[in-house]
Each structure stands twice: as structure tokens, then as C-alpha cells.
Short mmCIF file of C-alpha atoms and ligand atoms in Angstrom, two decimals:
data_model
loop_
_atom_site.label_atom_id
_atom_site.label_comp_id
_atom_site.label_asym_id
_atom_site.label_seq_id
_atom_site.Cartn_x
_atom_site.Cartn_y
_atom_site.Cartn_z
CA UNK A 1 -33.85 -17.86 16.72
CA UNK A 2 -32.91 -15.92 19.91
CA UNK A 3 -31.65 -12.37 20.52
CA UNK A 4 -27.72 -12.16 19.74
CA UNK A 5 -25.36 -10.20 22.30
CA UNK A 6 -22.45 -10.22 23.56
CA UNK A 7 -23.05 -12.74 25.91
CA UNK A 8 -24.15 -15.33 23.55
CA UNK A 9 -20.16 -15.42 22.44
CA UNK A 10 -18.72 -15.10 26.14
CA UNK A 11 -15.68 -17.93 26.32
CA UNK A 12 -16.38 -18.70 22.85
CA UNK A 13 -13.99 -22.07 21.70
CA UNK A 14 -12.56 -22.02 18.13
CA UNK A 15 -12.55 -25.05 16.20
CA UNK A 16 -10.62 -22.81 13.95
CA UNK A 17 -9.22 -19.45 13.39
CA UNK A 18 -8.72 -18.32 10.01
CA UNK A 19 -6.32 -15.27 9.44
CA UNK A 20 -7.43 -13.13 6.05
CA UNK A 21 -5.04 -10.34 5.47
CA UNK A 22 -5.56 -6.98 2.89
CA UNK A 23 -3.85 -6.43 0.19
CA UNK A 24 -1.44 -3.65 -1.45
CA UNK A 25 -1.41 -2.86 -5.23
CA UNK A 26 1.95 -2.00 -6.79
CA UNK A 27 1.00 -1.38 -10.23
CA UNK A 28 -1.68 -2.28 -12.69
CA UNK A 29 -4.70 -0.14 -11.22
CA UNK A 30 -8.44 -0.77 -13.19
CA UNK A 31 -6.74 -3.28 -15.47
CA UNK A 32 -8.26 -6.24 -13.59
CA UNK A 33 -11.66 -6.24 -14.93
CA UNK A 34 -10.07 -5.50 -18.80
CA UNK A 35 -8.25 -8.58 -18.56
CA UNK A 36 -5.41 -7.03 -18.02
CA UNK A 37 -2.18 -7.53 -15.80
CA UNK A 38 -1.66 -6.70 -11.72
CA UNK A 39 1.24 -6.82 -9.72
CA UNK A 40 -0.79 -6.74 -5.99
CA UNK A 41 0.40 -8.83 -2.76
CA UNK A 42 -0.98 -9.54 0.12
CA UNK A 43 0.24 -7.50 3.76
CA UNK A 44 1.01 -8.43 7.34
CA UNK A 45 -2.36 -6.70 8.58
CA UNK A 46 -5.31 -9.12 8.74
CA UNK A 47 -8.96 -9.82 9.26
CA UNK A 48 -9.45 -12.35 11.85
CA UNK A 49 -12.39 -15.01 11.92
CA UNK A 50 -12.99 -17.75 14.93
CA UNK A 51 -15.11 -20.21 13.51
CA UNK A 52 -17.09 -23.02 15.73
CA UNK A 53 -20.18 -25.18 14.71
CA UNK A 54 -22.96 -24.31 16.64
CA UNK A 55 -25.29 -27.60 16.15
CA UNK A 56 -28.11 -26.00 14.63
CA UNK A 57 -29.02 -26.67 11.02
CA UNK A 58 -29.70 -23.41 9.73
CA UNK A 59 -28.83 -20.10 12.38
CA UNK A 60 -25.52 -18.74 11.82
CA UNK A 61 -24.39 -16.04 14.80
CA UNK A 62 -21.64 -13.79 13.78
CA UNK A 63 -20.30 -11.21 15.62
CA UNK A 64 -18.30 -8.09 14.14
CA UNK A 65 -15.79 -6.71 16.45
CA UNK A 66 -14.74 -4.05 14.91
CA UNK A 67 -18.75 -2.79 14.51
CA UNK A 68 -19.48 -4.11 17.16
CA UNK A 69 -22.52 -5.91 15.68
CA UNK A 70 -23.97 -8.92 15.69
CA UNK A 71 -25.46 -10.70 12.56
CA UNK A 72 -28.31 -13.39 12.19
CA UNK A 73 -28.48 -15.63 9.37
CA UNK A 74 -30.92 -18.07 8.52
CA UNK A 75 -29.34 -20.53 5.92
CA UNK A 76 -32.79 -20.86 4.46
CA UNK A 77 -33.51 -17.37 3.91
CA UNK A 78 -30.42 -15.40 2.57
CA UNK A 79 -30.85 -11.88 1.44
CA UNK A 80 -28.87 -8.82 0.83
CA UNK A 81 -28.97 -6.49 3.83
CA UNK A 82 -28.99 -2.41 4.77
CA UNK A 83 -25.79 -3.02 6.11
CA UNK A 84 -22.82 -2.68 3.76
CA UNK A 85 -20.20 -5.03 5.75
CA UNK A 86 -23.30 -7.76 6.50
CA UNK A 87 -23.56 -7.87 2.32
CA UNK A 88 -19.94 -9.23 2.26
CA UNK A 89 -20.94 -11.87 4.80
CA UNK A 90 -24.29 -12.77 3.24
CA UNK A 91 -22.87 -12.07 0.06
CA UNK A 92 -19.91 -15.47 0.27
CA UNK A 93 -22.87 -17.75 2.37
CA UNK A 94 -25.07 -16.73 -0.82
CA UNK A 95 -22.77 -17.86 -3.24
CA UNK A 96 -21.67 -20.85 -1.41
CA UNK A 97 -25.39 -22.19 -1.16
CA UNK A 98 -25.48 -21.44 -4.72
CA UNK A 99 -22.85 -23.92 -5.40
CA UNK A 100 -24.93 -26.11 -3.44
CA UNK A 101 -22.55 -26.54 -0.65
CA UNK A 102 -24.09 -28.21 2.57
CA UNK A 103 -24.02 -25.42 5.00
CA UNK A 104 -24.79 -26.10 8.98
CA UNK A 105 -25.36 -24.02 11.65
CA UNK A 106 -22.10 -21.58 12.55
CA UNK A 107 -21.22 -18.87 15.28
CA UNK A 108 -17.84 -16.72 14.19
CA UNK A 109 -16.39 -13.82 15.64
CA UNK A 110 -14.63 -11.21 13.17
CA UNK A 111 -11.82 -9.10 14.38
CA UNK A 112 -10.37 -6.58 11.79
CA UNK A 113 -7.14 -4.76 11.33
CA UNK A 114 -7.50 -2.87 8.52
CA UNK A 115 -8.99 0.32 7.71
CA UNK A 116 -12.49 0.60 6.11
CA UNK A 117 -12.70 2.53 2.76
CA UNK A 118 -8.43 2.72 2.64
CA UNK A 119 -8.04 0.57 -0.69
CA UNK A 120 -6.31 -2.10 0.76
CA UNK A 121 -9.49 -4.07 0.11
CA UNK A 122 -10.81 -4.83 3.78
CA UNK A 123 -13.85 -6.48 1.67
CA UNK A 124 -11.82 -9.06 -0.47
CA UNK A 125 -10.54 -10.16 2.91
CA UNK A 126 -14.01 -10.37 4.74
CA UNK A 127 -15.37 -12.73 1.55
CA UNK A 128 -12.39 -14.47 1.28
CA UNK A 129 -11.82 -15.27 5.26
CA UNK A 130 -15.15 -16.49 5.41
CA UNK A 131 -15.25 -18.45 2.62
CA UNK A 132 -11.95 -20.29 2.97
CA UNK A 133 -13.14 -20.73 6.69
CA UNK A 134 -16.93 -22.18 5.54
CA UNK A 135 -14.79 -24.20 3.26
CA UNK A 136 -12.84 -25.40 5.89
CA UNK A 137 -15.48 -26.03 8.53
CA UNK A 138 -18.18 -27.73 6.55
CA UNK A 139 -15.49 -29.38 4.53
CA UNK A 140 -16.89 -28.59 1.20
CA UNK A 141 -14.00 -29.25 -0.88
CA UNK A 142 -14.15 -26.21 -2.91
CA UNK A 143 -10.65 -25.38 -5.15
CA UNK A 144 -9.10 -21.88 -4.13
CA UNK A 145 -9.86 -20.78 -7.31
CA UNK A 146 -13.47 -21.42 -6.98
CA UNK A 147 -13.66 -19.43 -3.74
CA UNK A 148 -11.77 -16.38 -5.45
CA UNK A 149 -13.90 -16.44 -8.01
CA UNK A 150 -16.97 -17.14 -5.58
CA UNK A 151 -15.68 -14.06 -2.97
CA UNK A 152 -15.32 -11.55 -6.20
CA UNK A 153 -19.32 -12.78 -7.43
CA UNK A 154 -20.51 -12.00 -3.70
CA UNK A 155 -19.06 -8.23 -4.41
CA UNK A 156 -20.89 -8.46 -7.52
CA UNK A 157 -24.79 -9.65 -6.39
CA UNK A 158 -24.41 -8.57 -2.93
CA UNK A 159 -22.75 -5.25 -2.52
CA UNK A 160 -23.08 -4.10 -6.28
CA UNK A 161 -19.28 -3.20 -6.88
CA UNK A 162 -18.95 -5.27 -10.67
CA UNK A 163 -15.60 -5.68 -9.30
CA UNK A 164 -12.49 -7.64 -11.24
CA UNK A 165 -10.71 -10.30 -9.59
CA UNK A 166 -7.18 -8.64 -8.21
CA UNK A 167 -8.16 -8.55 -4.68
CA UNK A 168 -9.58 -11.50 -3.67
CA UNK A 169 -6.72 -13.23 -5.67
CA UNK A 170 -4.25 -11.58 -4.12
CA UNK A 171 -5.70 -11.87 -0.58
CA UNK A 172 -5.68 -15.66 -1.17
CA UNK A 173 -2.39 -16.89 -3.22
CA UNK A 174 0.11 -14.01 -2.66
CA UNK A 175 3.48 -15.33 -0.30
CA UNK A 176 5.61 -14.14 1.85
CA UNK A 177 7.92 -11.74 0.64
CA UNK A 178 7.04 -11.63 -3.11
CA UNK A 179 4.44 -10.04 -5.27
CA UNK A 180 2.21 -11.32 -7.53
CA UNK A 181 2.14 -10.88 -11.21
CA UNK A 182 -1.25 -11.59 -12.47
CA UNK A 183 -2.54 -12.54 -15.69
CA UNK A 184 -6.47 -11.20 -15.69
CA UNK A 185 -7.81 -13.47 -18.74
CA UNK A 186 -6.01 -16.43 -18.22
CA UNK A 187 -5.56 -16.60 -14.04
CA UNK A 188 -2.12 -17.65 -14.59
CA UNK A 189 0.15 -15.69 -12.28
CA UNK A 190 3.71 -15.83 -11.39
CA UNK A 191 5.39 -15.42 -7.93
CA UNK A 192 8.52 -12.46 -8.08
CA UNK A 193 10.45 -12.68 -4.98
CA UNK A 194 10.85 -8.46 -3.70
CA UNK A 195 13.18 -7.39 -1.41
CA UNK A 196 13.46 -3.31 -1.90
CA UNK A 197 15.54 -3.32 1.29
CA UNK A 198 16.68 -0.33 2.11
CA UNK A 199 13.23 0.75 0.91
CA UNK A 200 10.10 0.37 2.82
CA UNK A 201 6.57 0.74 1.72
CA UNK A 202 4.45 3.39 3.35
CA UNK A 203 0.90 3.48 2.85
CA UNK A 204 -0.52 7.30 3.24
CA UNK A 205 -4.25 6.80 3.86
CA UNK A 206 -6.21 9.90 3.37
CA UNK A 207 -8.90 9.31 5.53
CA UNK A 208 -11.40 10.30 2.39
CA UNK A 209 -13.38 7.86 1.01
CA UNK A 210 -15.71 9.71 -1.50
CA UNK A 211 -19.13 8.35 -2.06
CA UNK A 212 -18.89 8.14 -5.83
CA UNK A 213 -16.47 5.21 -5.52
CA UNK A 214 -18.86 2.81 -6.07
CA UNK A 215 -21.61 4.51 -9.07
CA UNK A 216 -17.97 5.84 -10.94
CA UNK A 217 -15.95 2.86 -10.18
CA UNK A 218 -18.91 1.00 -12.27
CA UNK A 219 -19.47 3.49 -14.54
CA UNK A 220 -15.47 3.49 -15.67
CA UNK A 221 -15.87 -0.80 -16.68
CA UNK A 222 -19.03 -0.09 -18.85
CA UNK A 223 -16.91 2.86 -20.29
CA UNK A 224 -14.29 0.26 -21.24
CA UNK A 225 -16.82 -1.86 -22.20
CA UNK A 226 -18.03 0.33 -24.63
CA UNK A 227 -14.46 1.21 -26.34
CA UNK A 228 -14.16 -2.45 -26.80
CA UNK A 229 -17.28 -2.59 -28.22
CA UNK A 230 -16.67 0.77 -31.33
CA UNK A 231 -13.09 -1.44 -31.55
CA UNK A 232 -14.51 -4.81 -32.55
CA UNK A 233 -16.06 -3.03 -35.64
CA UNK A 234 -12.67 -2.39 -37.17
CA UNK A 235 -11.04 -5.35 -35.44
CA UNK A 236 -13.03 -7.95 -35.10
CA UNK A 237 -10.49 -10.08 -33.04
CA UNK A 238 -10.59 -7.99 -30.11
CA UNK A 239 -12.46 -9.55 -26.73
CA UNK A 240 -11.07 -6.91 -24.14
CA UNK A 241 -8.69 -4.07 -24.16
CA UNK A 242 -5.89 -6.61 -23.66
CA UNK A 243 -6.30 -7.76 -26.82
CA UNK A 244 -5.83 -3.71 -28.01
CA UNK A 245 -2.95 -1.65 -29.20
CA UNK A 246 -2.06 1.98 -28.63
CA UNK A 247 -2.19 1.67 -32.90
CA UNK A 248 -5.51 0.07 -33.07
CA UNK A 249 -6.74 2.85 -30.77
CA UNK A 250 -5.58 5.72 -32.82
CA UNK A 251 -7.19 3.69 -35.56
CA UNK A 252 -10.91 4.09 -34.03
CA UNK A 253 -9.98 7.22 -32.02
CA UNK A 254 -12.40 9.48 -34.99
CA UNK A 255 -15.16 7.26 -33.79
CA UNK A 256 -14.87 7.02 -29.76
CA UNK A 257 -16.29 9.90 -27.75
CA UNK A 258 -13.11 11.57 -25.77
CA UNK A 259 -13.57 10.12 -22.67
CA UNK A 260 -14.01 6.62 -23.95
CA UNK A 261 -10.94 7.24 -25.99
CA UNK A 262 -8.59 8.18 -22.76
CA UNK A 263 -10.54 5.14 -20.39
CA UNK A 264 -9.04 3.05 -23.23
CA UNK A 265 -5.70 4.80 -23.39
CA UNK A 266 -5.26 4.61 -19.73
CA UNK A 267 -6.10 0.95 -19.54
CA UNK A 268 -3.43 -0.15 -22.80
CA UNK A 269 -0.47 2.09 -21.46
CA UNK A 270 -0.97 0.74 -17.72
CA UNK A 271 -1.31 -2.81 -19.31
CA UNK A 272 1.92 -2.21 -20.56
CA UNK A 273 3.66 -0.37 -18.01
CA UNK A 274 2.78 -3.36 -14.99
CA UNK A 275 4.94 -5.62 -17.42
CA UNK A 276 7.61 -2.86 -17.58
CA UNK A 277 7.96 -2.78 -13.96
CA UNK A 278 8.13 -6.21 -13.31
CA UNK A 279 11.33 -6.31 -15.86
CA UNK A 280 12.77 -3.27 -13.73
CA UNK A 281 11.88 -4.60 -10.11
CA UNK A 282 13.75 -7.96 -11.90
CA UNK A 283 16.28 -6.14 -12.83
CA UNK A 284 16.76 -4.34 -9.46
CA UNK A 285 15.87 -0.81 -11.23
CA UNK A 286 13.99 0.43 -8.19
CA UNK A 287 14.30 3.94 -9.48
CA UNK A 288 13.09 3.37 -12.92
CA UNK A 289 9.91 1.28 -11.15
CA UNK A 290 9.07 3.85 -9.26
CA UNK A 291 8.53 6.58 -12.10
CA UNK A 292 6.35 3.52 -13.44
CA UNK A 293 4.32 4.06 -10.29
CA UNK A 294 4.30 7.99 -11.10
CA UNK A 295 3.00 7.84 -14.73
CA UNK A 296 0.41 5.45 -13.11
CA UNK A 297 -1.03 7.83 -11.06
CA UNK A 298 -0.85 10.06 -13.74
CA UNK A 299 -2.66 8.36 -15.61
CA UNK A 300 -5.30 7.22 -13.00
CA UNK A 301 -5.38 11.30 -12.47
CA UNK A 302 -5.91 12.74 -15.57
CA UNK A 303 -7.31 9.62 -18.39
CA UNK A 304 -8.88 7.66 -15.89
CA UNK A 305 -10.40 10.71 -13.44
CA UNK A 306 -10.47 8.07 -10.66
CA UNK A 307 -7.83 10.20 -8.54
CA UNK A 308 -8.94 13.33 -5.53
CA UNK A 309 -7.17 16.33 -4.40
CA UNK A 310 -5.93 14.71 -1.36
CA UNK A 311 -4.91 11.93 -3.65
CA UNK A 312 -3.03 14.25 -5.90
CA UNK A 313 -1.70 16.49 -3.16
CA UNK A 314 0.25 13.67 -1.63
CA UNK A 315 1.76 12.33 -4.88
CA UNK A 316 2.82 15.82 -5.40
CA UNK A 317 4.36 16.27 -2.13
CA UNK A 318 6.45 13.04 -2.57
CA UNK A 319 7.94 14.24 -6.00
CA UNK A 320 9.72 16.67 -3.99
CA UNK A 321 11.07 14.49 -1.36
CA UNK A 322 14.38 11.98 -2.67
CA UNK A 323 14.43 9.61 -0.24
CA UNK A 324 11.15 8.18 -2.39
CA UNK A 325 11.46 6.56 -5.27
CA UNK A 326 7.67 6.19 -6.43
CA UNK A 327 4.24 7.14 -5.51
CA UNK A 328 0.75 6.57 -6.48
CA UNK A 329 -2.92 6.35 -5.34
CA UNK A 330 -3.73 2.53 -5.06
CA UNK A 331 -7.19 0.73 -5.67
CA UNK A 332 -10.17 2.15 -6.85
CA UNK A 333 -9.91 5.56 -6.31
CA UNK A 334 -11.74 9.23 -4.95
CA UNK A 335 -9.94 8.41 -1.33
CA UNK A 336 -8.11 5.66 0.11
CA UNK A 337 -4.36 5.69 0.54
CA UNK A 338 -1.43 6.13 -1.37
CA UNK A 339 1.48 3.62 -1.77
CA UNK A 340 5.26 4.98 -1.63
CA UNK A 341 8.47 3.77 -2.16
CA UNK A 342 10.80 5.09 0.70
CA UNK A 343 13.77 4.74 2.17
CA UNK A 344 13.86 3.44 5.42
CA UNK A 345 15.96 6.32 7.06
CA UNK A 346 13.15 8.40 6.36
CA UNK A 347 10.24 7.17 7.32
CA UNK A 348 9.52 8.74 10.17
CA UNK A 349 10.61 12.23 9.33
CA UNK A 350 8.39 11.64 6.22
CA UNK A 351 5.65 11.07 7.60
CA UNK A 352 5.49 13.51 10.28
CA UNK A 353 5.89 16.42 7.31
CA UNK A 354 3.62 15.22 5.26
CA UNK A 355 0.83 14.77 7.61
CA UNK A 356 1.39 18.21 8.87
CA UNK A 357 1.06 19.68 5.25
CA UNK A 358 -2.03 17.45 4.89
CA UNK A 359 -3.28 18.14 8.41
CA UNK A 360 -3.16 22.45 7.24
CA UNK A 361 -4.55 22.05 3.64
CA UNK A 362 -7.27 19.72 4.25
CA UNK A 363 -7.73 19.81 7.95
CA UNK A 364 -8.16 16.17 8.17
CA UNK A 365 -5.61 13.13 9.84
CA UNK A 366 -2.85 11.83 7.59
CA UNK A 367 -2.89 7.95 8.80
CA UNK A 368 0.88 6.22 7.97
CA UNK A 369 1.26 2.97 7.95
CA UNK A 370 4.30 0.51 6.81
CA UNK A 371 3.30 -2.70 5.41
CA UNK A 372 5.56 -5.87 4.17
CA UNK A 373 4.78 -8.43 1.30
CA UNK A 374 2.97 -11.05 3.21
CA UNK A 375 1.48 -14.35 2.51
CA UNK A 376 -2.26 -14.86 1.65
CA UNK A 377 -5.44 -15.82 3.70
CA UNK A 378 -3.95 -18.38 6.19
CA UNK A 379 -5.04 -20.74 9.51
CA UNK A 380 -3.53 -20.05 12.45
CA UNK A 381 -5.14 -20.80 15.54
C1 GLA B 401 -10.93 -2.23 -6.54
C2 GLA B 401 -11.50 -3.50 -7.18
C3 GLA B 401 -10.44 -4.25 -7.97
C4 GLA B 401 -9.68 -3.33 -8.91
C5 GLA B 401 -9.25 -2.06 -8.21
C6 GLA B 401 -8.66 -1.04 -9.17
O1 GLA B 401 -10.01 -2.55 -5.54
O2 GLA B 401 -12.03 -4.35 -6.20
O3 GLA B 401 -11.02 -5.32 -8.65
O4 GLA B 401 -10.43 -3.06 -10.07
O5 GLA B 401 -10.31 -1.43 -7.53
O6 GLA B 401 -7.49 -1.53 -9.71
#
């Protein structure tokens, strides 16, 4: 093994570039891992990886732009790392060798567009760009769905979010111009064509990126967990809180502790409301799918306690603003961005109000950015 810099990937030649884009949530928001329903599609910002073989049998060289970093990997000695973004990296290779796939040698450079810690899931796109590329290179002949499922497990071993699957789904199957309506238990998911023109979506990231996200973000699942688990005594049917009523809940609610009681309540109503939207975004209701997207966040807010002040404050600001139709905090929560509903006239005006009201109360940057319903992780050289 040698010292990695820059140098070492000076008039570096692709065999092939691999395009892995992040991903925008419209409703459906800590359903995922409760088997529940999403309604996420991928966006026209990506992460870029240039793969080449490098004729070795076992060093890998990979280079972060963005970090400007380099990473050494020795196929024969894979282990979790200091380094959060290495663990995504290490994380896919892991799981791949796991599978027994027959790794070589492999230099890549990775070049990212998208904002760290912003909940448009920069880290689904890392596993899943370099595992559709290793699948690629090496010609392993894993299915897509084994390389979702594989990019969600590295989150899981490697970087200890117990993640569900929305993300790296949607960074690999959504399409161009639609969203994705997915089923959590089964994986079966249906393709809605969205065009909310004269509406644009406007992602308001708060530059706040609290470091509960991951301990809470954990601790909500085993909450659900547990509701499931004081349910099955009465109703022995039940596997998840898919399976579980608003009724069946009232009927246990003497025997759940309160917050268990409004994790579960969150979870069923948002369940419920994701299929509600996708009948009004069907239906061309945009108005009536955007207060979907405000009881969300209310929800998220005040049953779920995943939200922030800075969170809150711009959902709040929106209500008073017409030209938006909905408004919510998107991913996992305590930071990250929120996702409106706008119209297109107003934008800019929008955002230049907003980020000064944000700019005086919090004295931190407002970052805007306007994204479009894109297609999944993609080749492009
Ligand atoms: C993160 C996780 C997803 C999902 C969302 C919340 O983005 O990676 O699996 O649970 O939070 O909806």
C-alpha cells in the first residue's frame, strides 16, 4: 500500500461514471421503518462517482472531493472507521463482500452536490452510487433490490442509523418527473406522474443539524417497537403499526405509557394521510395536499418530537405567506430543511424574506434551493 494524494488521481480515466442523486420526501415521514407508506422522489442534484479498476487485487483508492480526503481500503481487512462519510463507503464494500461478491482492486473519485446533514439523504446516495457502480464494475450481477436493501444494511452495521428503506429506494427507482408511492412491507411501489406547474418546490435548509439525530432517531423505532409490542397482547394479528387502527389504539391506549401512545398515533394518522395525498395530488387538489403536508409537520412537531425551533419557525412563517400551498420539515428531523409548495412567481421574493427573518431570529444562513422530480441513481459518463 502506498501513501494516497492528490497526485495518485492526476488525469484519472473513467471506465465509468455513475451519477447518484438525493432525494426529497413529500409525505410519509418515520413511516418507513413501521412498514408503512412514502411518497419520496429522487432530485436533479447528485453525488458523482468515477470508477476505474486499478489492477490490484485487494487496495481500493478513493478520493472524496468534497472532503477533500482520501480513503484506503484493503478488501481483506474491512472495518468501520472514525470517519462518518468513510462508514458509508466501507459500510456498501462490507456488505457486498458479505454477499460474497468478487471484489478487485478500485480507485474512484466522489464529487458531491448535496448538502451534508440537510435531509435530502446525501448518505443513501453515497451507498447507493457506490454500490450500483461496484455492481457495475466487477459485474456482480446483483438485482436493484438487493443493493437497496444492501445500501440501507451498510447504514445499519456501519454508521449505526437502524434506518428504514425510503431513501435508498427512492435514490435508486424514482423517474423523471413523478414520485414514488411506496409500500414499506411489501416493496411494491407505484410511479404517479407530478406536474404542480405553476408550483415549484423549494427546499429551506436550516443549516442545523442537531446531534441527537442519530441516538433519538433510534430511540423513536424501538418506541414504535414497543407500542407494537403492548398491541399484540390484545390483537394478536398485528406485525407493525401498519397493521394498526386509530380504534385498536384507543383500545390499548390505558396500557401504553403517553409517549408510546402519541409515537403510535403519529405513525397510523401519517400512514393514512400519505394515501390521502396521493388521491388529492391525483386528483389535482394541490391545495388540499398541501394542508396534508401541514398536519404532517404537525404531527412530526408535537406526537413525534422529531421537529426544532428553526424547523417550526419556518413552517410558521409559510402559513402566513399564500403563494404556498404546503410546508413541512422533511427526513429525520432536529435540523435539515424544509420542503414547500410555492408558486413560481414567488420564489425569489420568498426566499429573500424568509431568510432575512431567519437570518435575525437565529443568526444563522437560510440556504434555498429549488429542486425537480428527477430520475434515480443513473450512468452517465
Ligand atoms: C431518515 C431515514 C429514513 C426515514 C426518514 C424519516 O431519512 O434514513 O429511513 O426513516 O429519516 O422519514
Amino acid at each position: 500500500m502506498h501513501t494516497l494524494n492528490q497526485h495518485y488521481f492526476k488525469d484519472f480515466k473513467p471506465l465509468l461514471t455513475v451519477h447518484s442523486p438525493g432525494r426529497i420526501n413529500f409525505i410519509g415521514e418515520h413511516t418507513d421503518y413501521n412498514n408503512g407508506f412514502v411518497l419520496p422522489t429522487a432530485i436533479d442534484r447528485t453525488i458523482s462517482f468515477k470508477f476505474r479498476k486499478n489492477d490490484t487485487s485487494s487496495t481500493c483508492n478513493i478520493y472524496s472531493k468534497s472532503y477533500n480526503a482520501f480513503l484506503q481500503v484493503d478488501l481483506t481487512h474491512v472495518r468501520p472507521s472514525e470517519n462518518e462519510w468513510e462508514n458509508y463507503v466501507l459500510g456498501v464494500i462490507h456488505e457486498l463482500l458479505l454477499r460474497d461478491a468478487s471484489l478487485e482492486g478500485f480507485d474512484c473519485i466522489i464529487e458531491s452536490e448535496l448538502p451534508i446533514g440537510a435531509g435530502i439523504s446525501s448518505s443513501a446516495a453515497l451507498e447507493c452510487g457506490m454500490a450500483i457502480g461496484l455492481n457495475i464494475l466487477f459485474n456482480l450481477k446483483q438485482p436493484l433490490e438487493e443493493l437497496i436493501l444492501l445500501s440501507r444494511d451498510a447504514e445499519h452495521r456501519f454508521v449505526g442509523t437502524n434506518c428504514g428503506i425510503m431513501d435508498q429506494f427512492a435514490v435508486v427507482m424514482s423517474k423523471k418527473n413523478h414520485v414514488l408511492l411506496l409500500d414499506c412491507k411489501s416493496l411494491d411501489y407505484e410511479l404517479i406522474p407530478v406536474d404542480i406547474s405553476p408550483y415549484k418546490i423549494l427546499l429551506l435548509n436550516t443549516n442545523v443539524s442537531h446531534n441527537l439525530a442519530t441516538s433519538e432517531y433510534n430511540k423513536r423505532r424501538e418506541e414504535c417497537e414497543l407500542g407494537v409490542q403492548v398491541i399484540q397482547q390484545k390483537h394478536t394479528e398485528v406485525q407493525s403499526l401498519r397493521d394498526v387502527t386509530l380504534a385498536m389504539l384507543e383500545s390499548v391506549k390505558e396500557e401504553l405509557n403517553i409517549t408510546t401512545y402519541k409515537r403510535c398515533r403519529y405513525v397510523i394518522s401519517e400512514n393514512a394521510r400519505v394515501l390521502k395525498a396521493v388521491q388529492e395530488l391525483k386528483n389535482g387538489n394541490l391545495e388540499a395536499f398541501g394542508d396534508l403536508m401541514y398536519l404532517s409537520h404537525e404531527g412530526l412537531q408535537n406526537l413525534y418530537n422529531v421537529s426544532c425551533d428553526e424547523l417550526d419557525f419556518l413552517v410558521d412563517y409559510s402559513r402566513e405567506h399564500e403563494h404556498i400551498v404546503g410546508s413541512r420539515m422533511m427526513g429525520g428531523g432536529f435540523g435539515g430543511c424544509t420542503i414547500n409548495i410555492i408558486h413560481e412567481s414567488a420564489v425569489e421574493a420568498y426566499t429573500k424574506t424568509v431568510s432575512e427573518a431567519y437570518k435575525n431570529h437565529f443568526k444563522r444562513e437560510l440556504t434555498a434551493i429549488v429542486v425537480n422530480p428527477s430520475q434515480g441513481t443513473f450512468i452517465k459518463n
